[in-house]
Coordinates of C-alpha atoms and ligand atoms in Angstrom, one line a residue:
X1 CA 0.0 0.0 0.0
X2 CA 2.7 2.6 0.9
X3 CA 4.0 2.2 -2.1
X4 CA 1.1 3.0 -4.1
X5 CA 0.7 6.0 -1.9
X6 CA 4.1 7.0 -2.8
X7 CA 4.0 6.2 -6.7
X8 CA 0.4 8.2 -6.4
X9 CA 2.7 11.1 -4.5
X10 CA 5.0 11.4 -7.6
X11 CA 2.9 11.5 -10.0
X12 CA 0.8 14.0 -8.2
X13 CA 4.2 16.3 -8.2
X14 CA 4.2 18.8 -10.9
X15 CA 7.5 18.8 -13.1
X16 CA 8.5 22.7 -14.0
X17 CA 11.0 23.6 -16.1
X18 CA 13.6 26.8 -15.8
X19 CA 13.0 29.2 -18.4
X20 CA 16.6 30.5 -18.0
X21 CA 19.5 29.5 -15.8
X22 CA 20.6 30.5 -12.3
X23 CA 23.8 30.4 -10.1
X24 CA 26.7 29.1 -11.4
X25 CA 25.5 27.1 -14.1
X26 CA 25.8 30.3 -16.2
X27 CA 29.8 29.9 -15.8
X28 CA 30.3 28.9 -19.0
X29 CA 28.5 31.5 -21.1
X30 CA 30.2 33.7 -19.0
X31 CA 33.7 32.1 -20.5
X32 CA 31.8 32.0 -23.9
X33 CA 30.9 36.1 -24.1
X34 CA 34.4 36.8 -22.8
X35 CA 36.4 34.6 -25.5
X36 CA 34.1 36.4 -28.2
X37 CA 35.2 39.6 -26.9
X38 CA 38.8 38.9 -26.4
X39 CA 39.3 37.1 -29.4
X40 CA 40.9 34.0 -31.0
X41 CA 44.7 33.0 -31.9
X42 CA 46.0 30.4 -34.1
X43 CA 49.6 30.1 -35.3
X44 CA 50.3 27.4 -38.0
X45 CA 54.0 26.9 -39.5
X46 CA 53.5 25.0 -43.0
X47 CA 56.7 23.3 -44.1
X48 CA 57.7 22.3 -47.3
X49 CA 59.4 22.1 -50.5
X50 CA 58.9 25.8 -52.4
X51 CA 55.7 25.2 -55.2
X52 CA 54.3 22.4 -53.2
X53 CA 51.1 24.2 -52.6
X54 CA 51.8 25.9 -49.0
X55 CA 50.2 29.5 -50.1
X56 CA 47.4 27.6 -51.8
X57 CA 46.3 25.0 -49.3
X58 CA 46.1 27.7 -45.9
X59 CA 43.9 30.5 -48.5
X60 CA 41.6 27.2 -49.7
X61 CA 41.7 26.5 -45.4
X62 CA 40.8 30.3 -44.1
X63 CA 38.7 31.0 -47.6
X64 CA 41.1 34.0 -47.8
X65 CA 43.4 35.6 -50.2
X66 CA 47.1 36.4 -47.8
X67 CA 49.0 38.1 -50.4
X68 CA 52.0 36.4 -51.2
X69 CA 54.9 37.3 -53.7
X70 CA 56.2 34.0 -55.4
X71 CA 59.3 32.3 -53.9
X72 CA 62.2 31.4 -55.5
X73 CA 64.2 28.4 -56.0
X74 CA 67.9 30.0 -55.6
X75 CA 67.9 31.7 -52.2
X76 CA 71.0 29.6 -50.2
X77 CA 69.4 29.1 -47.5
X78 CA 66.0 28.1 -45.5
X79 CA 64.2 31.2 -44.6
X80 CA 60.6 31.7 -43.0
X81 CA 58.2 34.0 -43.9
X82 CA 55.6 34.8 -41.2
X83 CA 52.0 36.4 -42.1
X84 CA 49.1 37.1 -39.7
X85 CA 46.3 38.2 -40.2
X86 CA 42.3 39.3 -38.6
X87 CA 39.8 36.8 -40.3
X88 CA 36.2 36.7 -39.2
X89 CA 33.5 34.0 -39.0
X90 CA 30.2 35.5 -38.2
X91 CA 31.1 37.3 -34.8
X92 CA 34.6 34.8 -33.7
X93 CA 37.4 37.1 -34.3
X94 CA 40.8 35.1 -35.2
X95 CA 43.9 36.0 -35.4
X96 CA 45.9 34.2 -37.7
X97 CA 49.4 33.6 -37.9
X98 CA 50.9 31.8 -40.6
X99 CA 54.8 30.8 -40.8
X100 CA 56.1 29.3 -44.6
X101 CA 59.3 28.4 -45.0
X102 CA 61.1 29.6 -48.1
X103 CA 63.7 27.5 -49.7
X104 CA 63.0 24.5 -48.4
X105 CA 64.6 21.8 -50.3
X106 CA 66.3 24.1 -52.5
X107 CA 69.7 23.5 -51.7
X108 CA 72.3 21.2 -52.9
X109 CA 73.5 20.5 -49.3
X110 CA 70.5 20.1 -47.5
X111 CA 72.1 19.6 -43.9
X112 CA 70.8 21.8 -41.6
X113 CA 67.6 22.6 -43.3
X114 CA 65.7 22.1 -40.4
X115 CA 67.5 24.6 -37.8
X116 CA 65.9 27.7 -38.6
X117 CA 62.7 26.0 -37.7
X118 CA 63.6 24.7 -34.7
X119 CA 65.3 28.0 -34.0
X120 CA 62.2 30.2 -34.3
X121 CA 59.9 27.3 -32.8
X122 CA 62.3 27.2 -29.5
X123 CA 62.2 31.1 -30.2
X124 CA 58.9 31.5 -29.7
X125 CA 58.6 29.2 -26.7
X126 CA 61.5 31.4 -24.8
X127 CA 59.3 34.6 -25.3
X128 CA 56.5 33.2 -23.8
X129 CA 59.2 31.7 -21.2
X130 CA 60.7 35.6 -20.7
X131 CA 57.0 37.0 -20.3
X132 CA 55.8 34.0 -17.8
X133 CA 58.6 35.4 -15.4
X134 CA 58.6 39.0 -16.2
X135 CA 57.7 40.7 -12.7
X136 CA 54.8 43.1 -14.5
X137 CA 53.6 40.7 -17.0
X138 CA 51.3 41.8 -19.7
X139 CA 47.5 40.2 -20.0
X140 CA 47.9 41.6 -23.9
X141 CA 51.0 39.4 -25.0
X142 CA 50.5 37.8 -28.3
X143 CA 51.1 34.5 -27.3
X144 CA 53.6 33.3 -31.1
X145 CA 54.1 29.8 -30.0
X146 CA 53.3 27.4 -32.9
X147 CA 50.1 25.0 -32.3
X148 CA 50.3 23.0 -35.0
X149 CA 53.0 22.2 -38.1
X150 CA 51.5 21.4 -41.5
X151 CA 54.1 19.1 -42.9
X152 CA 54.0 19.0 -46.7
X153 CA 54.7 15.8 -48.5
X154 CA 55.7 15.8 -51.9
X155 CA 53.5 13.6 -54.0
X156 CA 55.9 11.0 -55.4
X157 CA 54.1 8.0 -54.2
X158 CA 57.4 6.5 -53.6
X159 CA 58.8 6.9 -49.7
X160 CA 59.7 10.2 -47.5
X161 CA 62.3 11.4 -48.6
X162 CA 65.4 11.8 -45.4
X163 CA 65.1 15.7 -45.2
X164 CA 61.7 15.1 -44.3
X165 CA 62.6 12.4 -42.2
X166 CA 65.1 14.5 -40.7
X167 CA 63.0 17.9 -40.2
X168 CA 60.3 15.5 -38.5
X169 CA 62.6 13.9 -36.4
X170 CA 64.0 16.8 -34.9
X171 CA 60.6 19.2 -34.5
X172 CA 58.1 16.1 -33.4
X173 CA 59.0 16.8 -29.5
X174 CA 58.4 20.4 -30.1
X175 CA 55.0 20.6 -32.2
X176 CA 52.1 19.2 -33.2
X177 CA 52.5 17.9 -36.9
X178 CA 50.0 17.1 -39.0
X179 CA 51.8 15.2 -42.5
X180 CA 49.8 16.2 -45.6
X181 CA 50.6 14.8 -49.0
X182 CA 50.3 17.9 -51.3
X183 CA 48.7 18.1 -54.6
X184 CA 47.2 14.7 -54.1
X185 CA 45.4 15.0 -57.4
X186 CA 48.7 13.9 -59.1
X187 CA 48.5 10.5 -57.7
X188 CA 46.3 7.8 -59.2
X189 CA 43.6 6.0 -55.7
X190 CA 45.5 2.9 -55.4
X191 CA 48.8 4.5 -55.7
X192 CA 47.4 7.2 -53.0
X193 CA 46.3 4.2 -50.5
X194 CA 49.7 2.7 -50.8
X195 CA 51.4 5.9 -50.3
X196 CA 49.6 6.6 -47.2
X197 CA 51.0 3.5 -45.5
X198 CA 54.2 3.5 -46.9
X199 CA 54.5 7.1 -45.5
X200 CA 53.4 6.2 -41.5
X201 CA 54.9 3.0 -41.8
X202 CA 58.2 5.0 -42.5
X203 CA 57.3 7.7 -39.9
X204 CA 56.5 4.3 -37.4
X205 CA 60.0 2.9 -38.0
X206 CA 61.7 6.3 -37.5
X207 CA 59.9 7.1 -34.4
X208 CA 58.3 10.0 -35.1
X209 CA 55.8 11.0 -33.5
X210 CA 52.9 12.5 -35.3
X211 CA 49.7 14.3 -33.6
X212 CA 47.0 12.6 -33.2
X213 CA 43.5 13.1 -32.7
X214 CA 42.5 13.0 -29.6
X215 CA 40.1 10.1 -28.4
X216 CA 39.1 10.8 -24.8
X217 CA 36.1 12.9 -25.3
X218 CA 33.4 10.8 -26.4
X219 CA 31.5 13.5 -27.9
X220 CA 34.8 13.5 -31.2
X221 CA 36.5 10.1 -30.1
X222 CA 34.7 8.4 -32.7
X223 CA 35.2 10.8 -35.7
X224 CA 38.7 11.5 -34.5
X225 CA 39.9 7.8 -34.1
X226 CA 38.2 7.1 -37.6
X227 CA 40.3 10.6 -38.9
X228 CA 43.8 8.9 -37.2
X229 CA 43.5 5.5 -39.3
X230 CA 43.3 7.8 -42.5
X231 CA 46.6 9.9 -41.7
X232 CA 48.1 11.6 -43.8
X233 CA 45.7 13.3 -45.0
X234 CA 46.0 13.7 -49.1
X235 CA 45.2 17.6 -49.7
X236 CA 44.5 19.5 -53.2
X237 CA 44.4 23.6 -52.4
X238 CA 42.6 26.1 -54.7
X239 CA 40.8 29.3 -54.7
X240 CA 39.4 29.4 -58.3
X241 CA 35.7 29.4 -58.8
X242 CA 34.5 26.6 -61.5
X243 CA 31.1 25.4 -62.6
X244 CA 30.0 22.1 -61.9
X245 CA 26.3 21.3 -63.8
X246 CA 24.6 24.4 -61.8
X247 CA 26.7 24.9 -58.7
X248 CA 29.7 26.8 -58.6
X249 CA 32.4 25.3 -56.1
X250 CA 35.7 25.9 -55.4
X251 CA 38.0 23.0 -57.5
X252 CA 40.9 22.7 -60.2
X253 CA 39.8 22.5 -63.6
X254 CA 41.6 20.0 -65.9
X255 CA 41.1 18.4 -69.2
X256 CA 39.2 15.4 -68.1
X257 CA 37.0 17.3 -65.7
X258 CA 36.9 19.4 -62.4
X259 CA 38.4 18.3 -59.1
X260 CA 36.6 19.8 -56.3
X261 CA 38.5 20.7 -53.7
X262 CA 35.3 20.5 -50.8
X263 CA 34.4 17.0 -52.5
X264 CA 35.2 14.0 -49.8
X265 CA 35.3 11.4 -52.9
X266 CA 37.9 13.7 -54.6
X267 CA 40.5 14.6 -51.5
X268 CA 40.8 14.9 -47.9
X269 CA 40.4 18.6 -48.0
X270 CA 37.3 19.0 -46.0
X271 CA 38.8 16.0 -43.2
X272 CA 41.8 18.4 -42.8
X273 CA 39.7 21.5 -42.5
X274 CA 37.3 19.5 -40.1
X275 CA 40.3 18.1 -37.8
X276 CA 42.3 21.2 -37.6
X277 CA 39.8 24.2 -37.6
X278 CA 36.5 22.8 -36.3
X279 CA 37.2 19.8 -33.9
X280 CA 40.9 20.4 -32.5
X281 CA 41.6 23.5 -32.9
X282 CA 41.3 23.9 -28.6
X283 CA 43.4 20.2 -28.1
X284 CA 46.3 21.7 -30.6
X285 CA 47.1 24.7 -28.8
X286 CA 46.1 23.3 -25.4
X287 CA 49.0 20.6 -26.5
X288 CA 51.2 23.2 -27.6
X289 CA 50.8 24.5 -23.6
X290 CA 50.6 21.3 -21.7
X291 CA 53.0 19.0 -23.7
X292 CA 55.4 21.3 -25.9
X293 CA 56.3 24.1 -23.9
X294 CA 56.0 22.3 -20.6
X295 CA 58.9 20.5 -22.1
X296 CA 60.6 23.7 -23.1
X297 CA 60.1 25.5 -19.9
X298 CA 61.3 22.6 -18.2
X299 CA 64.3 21.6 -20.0
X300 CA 65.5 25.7 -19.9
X301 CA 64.8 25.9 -16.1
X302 CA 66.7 22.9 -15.3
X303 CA 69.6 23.8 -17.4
X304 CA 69.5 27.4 -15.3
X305 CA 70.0 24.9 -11.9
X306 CA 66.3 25.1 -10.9
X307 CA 64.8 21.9 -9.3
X308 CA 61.8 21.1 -7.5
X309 CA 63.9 18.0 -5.2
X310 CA 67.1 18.4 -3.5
X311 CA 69.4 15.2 -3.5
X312 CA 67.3 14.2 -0.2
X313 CA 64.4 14.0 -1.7
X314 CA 62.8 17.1 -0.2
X315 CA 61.3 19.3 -2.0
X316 CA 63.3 22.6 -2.2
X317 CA 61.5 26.2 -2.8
X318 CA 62.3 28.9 -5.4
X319 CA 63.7 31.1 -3.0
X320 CA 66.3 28.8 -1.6
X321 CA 67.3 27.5 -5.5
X322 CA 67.7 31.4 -6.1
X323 CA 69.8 32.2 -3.0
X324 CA 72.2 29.2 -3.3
X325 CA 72.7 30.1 -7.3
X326 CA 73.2 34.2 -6.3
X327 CA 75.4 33.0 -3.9
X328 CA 77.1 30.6 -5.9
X329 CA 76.9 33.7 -8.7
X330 CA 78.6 35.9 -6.0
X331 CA 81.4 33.2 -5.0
X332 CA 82.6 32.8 -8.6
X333 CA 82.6 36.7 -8.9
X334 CA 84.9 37.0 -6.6
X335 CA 87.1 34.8 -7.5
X336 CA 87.5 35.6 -11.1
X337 CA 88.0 39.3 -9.6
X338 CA 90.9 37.4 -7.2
X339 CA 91.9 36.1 -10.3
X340 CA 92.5 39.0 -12.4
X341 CA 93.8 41.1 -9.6
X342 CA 96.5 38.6 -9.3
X343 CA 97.0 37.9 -12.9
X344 CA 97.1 42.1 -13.0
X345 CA 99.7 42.5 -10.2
X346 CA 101.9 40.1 -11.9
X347 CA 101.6 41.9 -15.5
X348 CA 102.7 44.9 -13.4
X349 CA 105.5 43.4 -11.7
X350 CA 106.5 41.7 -15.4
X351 CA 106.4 45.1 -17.0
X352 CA 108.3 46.8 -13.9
X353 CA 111.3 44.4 -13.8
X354 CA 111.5 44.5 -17.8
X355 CA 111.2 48.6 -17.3
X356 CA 114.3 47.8 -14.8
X357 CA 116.3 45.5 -17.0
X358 CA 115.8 48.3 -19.9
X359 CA 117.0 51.3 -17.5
X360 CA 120.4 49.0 -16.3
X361 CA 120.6 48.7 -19.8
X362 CA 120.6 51.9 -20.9
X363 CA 122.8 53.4 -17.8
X364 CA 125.5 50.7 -18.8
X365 CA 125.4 51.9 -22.5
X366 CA 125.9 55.7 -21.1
X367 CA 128.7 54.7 -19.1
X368 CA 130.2 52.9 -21.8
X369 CA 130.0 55.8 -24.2
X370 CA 130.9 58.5 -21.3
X371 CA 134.0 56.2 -20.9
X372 CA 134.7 56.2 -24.9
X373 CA 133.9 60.0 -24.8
X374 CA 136.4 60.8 -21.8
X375 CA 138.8 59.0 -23.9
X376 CA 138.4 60.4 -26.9
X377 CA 138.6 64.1 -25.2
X378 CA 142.0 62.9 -23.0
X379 CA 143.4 61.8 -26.3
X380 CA 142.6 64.8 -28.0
X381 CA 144.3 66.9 -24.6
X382 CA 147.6 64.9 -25.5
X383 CA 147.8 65.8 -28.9
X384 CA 146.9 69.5 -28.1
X385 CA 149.6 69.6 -25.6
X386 CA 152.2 67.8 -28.3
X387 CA 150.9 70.7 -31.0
X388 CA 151.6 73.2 -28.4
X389 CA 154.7 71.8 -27.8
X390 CA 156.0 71.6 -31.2
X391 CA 154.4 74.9 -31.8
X392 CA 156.6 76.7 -29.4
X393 CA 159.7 74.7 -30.2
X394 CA 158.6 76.3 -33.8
X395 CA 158.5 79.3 -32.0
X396 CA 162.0 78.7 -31.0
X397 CA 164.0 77.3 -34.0
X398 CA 161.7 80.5 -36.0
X399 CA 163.2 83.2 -33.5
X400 CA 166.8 81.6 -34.0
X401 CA 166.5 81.6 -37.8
X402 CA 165.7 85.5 -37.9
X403 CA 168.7 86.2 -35.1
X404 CA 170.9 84.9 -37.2
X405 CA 170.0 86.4 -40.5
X406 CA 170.2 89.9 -38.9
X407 CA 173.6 89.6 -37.5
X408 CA 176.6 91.6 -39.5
X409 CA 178.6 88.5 -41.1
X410 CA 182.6 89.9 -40.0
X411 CA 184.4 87.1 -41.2
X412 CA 184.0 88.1 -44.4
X413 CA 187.2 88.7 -46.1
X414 CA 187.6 92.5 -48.1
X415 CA 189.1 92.3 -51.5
Ligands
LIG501 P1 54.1 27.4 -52.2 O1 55.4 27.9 -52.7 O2 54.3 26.1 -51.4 O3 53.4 28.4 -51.3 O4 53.2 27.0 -53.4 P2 51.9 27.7 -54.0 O5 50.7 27.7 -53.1 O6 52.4 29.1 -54.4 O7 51.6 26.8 -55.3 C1 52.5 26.7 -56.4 C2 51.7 26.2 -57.6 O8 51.1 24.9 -57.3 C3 50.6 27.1 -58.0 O9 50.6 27.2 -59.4 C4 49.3 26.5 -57.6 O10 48.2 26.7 -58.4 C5 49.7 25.0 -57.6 N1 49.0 24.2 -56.7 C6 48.7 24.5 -55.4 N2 48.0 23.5 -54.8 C7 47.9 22.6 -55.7 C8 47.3 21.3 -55.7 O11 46.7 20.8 -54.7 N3 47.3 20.5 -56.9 C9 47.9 21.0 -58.0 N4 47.9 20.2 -59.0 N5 48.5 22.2 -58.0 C10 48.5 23.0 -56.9

């Protein structure tokens, strides 16, 4: 009996529903208006061989037109070329940045092809880094810091080739990449299926790791898991306009008919856009935070002596770290300052023994001539005195001569 009463008791009870929402339910419209006012970012590095269809590919993606002069083949090194721009979608303000490189592939020596893009990847990461401990940080910083890397493949249908290999290998802990064969309307459907598995068989083997999409939220896990077993995805770009029976989409026109670009049977244009722009876009750059630059930030502050455990395990603060490095800082001040004091006063006793040796020298050499001149002058004395001498005796035998010519000769005999 009670519990008809109670079953009667329910269904007595009136059911109302809220018109609008209360309390803190409301929290994330709050976070919706706000992100809408502040605005979105999104920074993309594309990377590939110059012509492959970079440029295209990203104004097909944003349905844009990011003026771009031509690149060409012969510059002697890899370069990057960095564009943003303000795009809107209805009211979702976005703030694109897009980093090319320039030259890729271009080279006859291709070693080291890949360092400028690690460079301005790690670049980006230490800004952020610098601004994260500024004292007075700033809530407007343009956060640069790559969320996701469009790798372009070149459509061979053969294998990677190593620089791609390479360039993978050594950005894979530092970004999210997503591989993309490039103007995959140049290789026939089988050859495409067999490409695609050569390709992340190859990227398997050389342990790269590729991002991929993520499967925890149950809301994308399916369409995400099913997005991951058709990796890479096979891309054709294009902005032009062509006619298809009544519609106009947007497609490449050839000899033997249209391709259209936003046609799931024809490429894996619209997947990409789908994966990168409407599903993941949040995941990549919340990756790029969590994952990639945790790793940065950690590396760099462990390198600068900073540790969260002493050797005892415990866990030691900021504070202390900082002390023991300034005085560690102070310590080797002083003794380089010890060190080139006495390295100073040495150079200075050097110099003054060598100003010594120089003066003995010279005071020897003055004696030495003062000897030669004293000499030279007594010499000179002697033969005055001998001149005088034989001057007066000159004198002498001179007088005598003139006596005796004036004398009266009286011998003389008188005829
Ligand atoms: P970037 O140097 O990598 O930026 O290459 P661009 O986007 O400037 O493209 C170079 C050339 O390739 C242009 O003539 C494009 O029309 C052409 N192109 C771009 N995407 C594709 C594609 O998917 N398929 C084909 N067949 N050609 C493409």
């Amino acid at each position: 009996t009670s519990n008809n009463e109670d079953t009667e008791k329910k269904e007595s009870i009136r059911c109302l529903t809220t018109l609008s929402h209360f309390g803190f339910e409301c929290l994330p419209y709050q976070l919706v208006t706000k992100s809408m006012e502040q605005g979105f970012s999104f920074n993309i590095l594309c990377v590939g061989e110059t012509g492959i269809g970079k440029s295209t590919l990203i104004n097909t993606l944003f349905n844009t037109n990011l003026k771009d002069s031509r690149s060409s083949h012969f510059y002697p090194n890899v370069g990057l070329r960095i564009q943003t721009s303000d795009l809107q979608e209805s009211n979702v303000q976005l703030k694109l940045t897009v980093v090319k490189t320039v030259g890729y592939g271009d080279q006859i020596n291709k070693e080291g092809s890949y360092q400028p893009i690690i460079d301005y990847i790690d670049a980006q990461f230490e800004a952020y880094l610098q601004e994260e401990l500024k004292i007075k940080r700033s809530f407007k910083y343009q956060d640069s810091r790559i969320h996701v890397c469009l790798y372009f493949i070149s459509p061979t249908g053969h294998s990677l080739k190593s620089l791609d290999l390479l360039t993978m290998k050594s950005i894979d802990r530092k970004v999210n990449i997503i591989p993309l064969i490039a103007k995959a309307d140049t290789v026939s459907k089988n050859d495409l299926q067999k490409f695609k598995s050569k390709i992340m068989s190859e990227l398997i083997s050389s342990g790269i790791q590729i991002y991929h999409f993520p499967t925890d939220d149950e809301t994308v896990a399916q369409i995400n898991s099913s997005m991951n077993a058709i990796l890479p995805f096979a891309v054709v770009g294009s902005t032009d306009e062509v006619k298809v029976g009544k519609r106009v989409v947007r497609g490449r026109h050839y000899p033997w008919g249209v391709l259209q670009v936003e046609n799931e049977n024809h490429c894996d244009f619209v997947k990409l856009r789908d994966m990168l722009l409407r599903t993941n876009m949040e995941d990549l750059k919340e990756q790029t935070h969590i994952h990639h630059y945790e790793c940065y930030r950690y590396r760099k502050l462990r390198k600068m002596g900073f540790t969260d455990v002493g050797p005892d395990n415990q866990p030691i603060s900021f504070q202390e770290i900082y002390e023991a490095k300034r005085l560690q800082f102070y310590e080797q001040c002083h003794r380089e300052e010890e060190e080139l004091k006495k390295r100073f006063m040495q150079q200075v006793k050097d110099r003054e023994t060598a100003f010594k040796d120089a003066e003995k020298e010279l005071q020897d050499k003055f004696e030495h001539l003062k000897r030669i001149q004293q000499e030279e002058i007594m010499k000179l004395e002697e033969e005055r005195r001998q001149l005088e001498e034989e001057i007066i005796e000159f004198c002498k035998t001179k007088a005598a001569c003139e006596t005796l010519q004036t004398q009266p000769c009286t011998n003389i005999k008188k005829d």
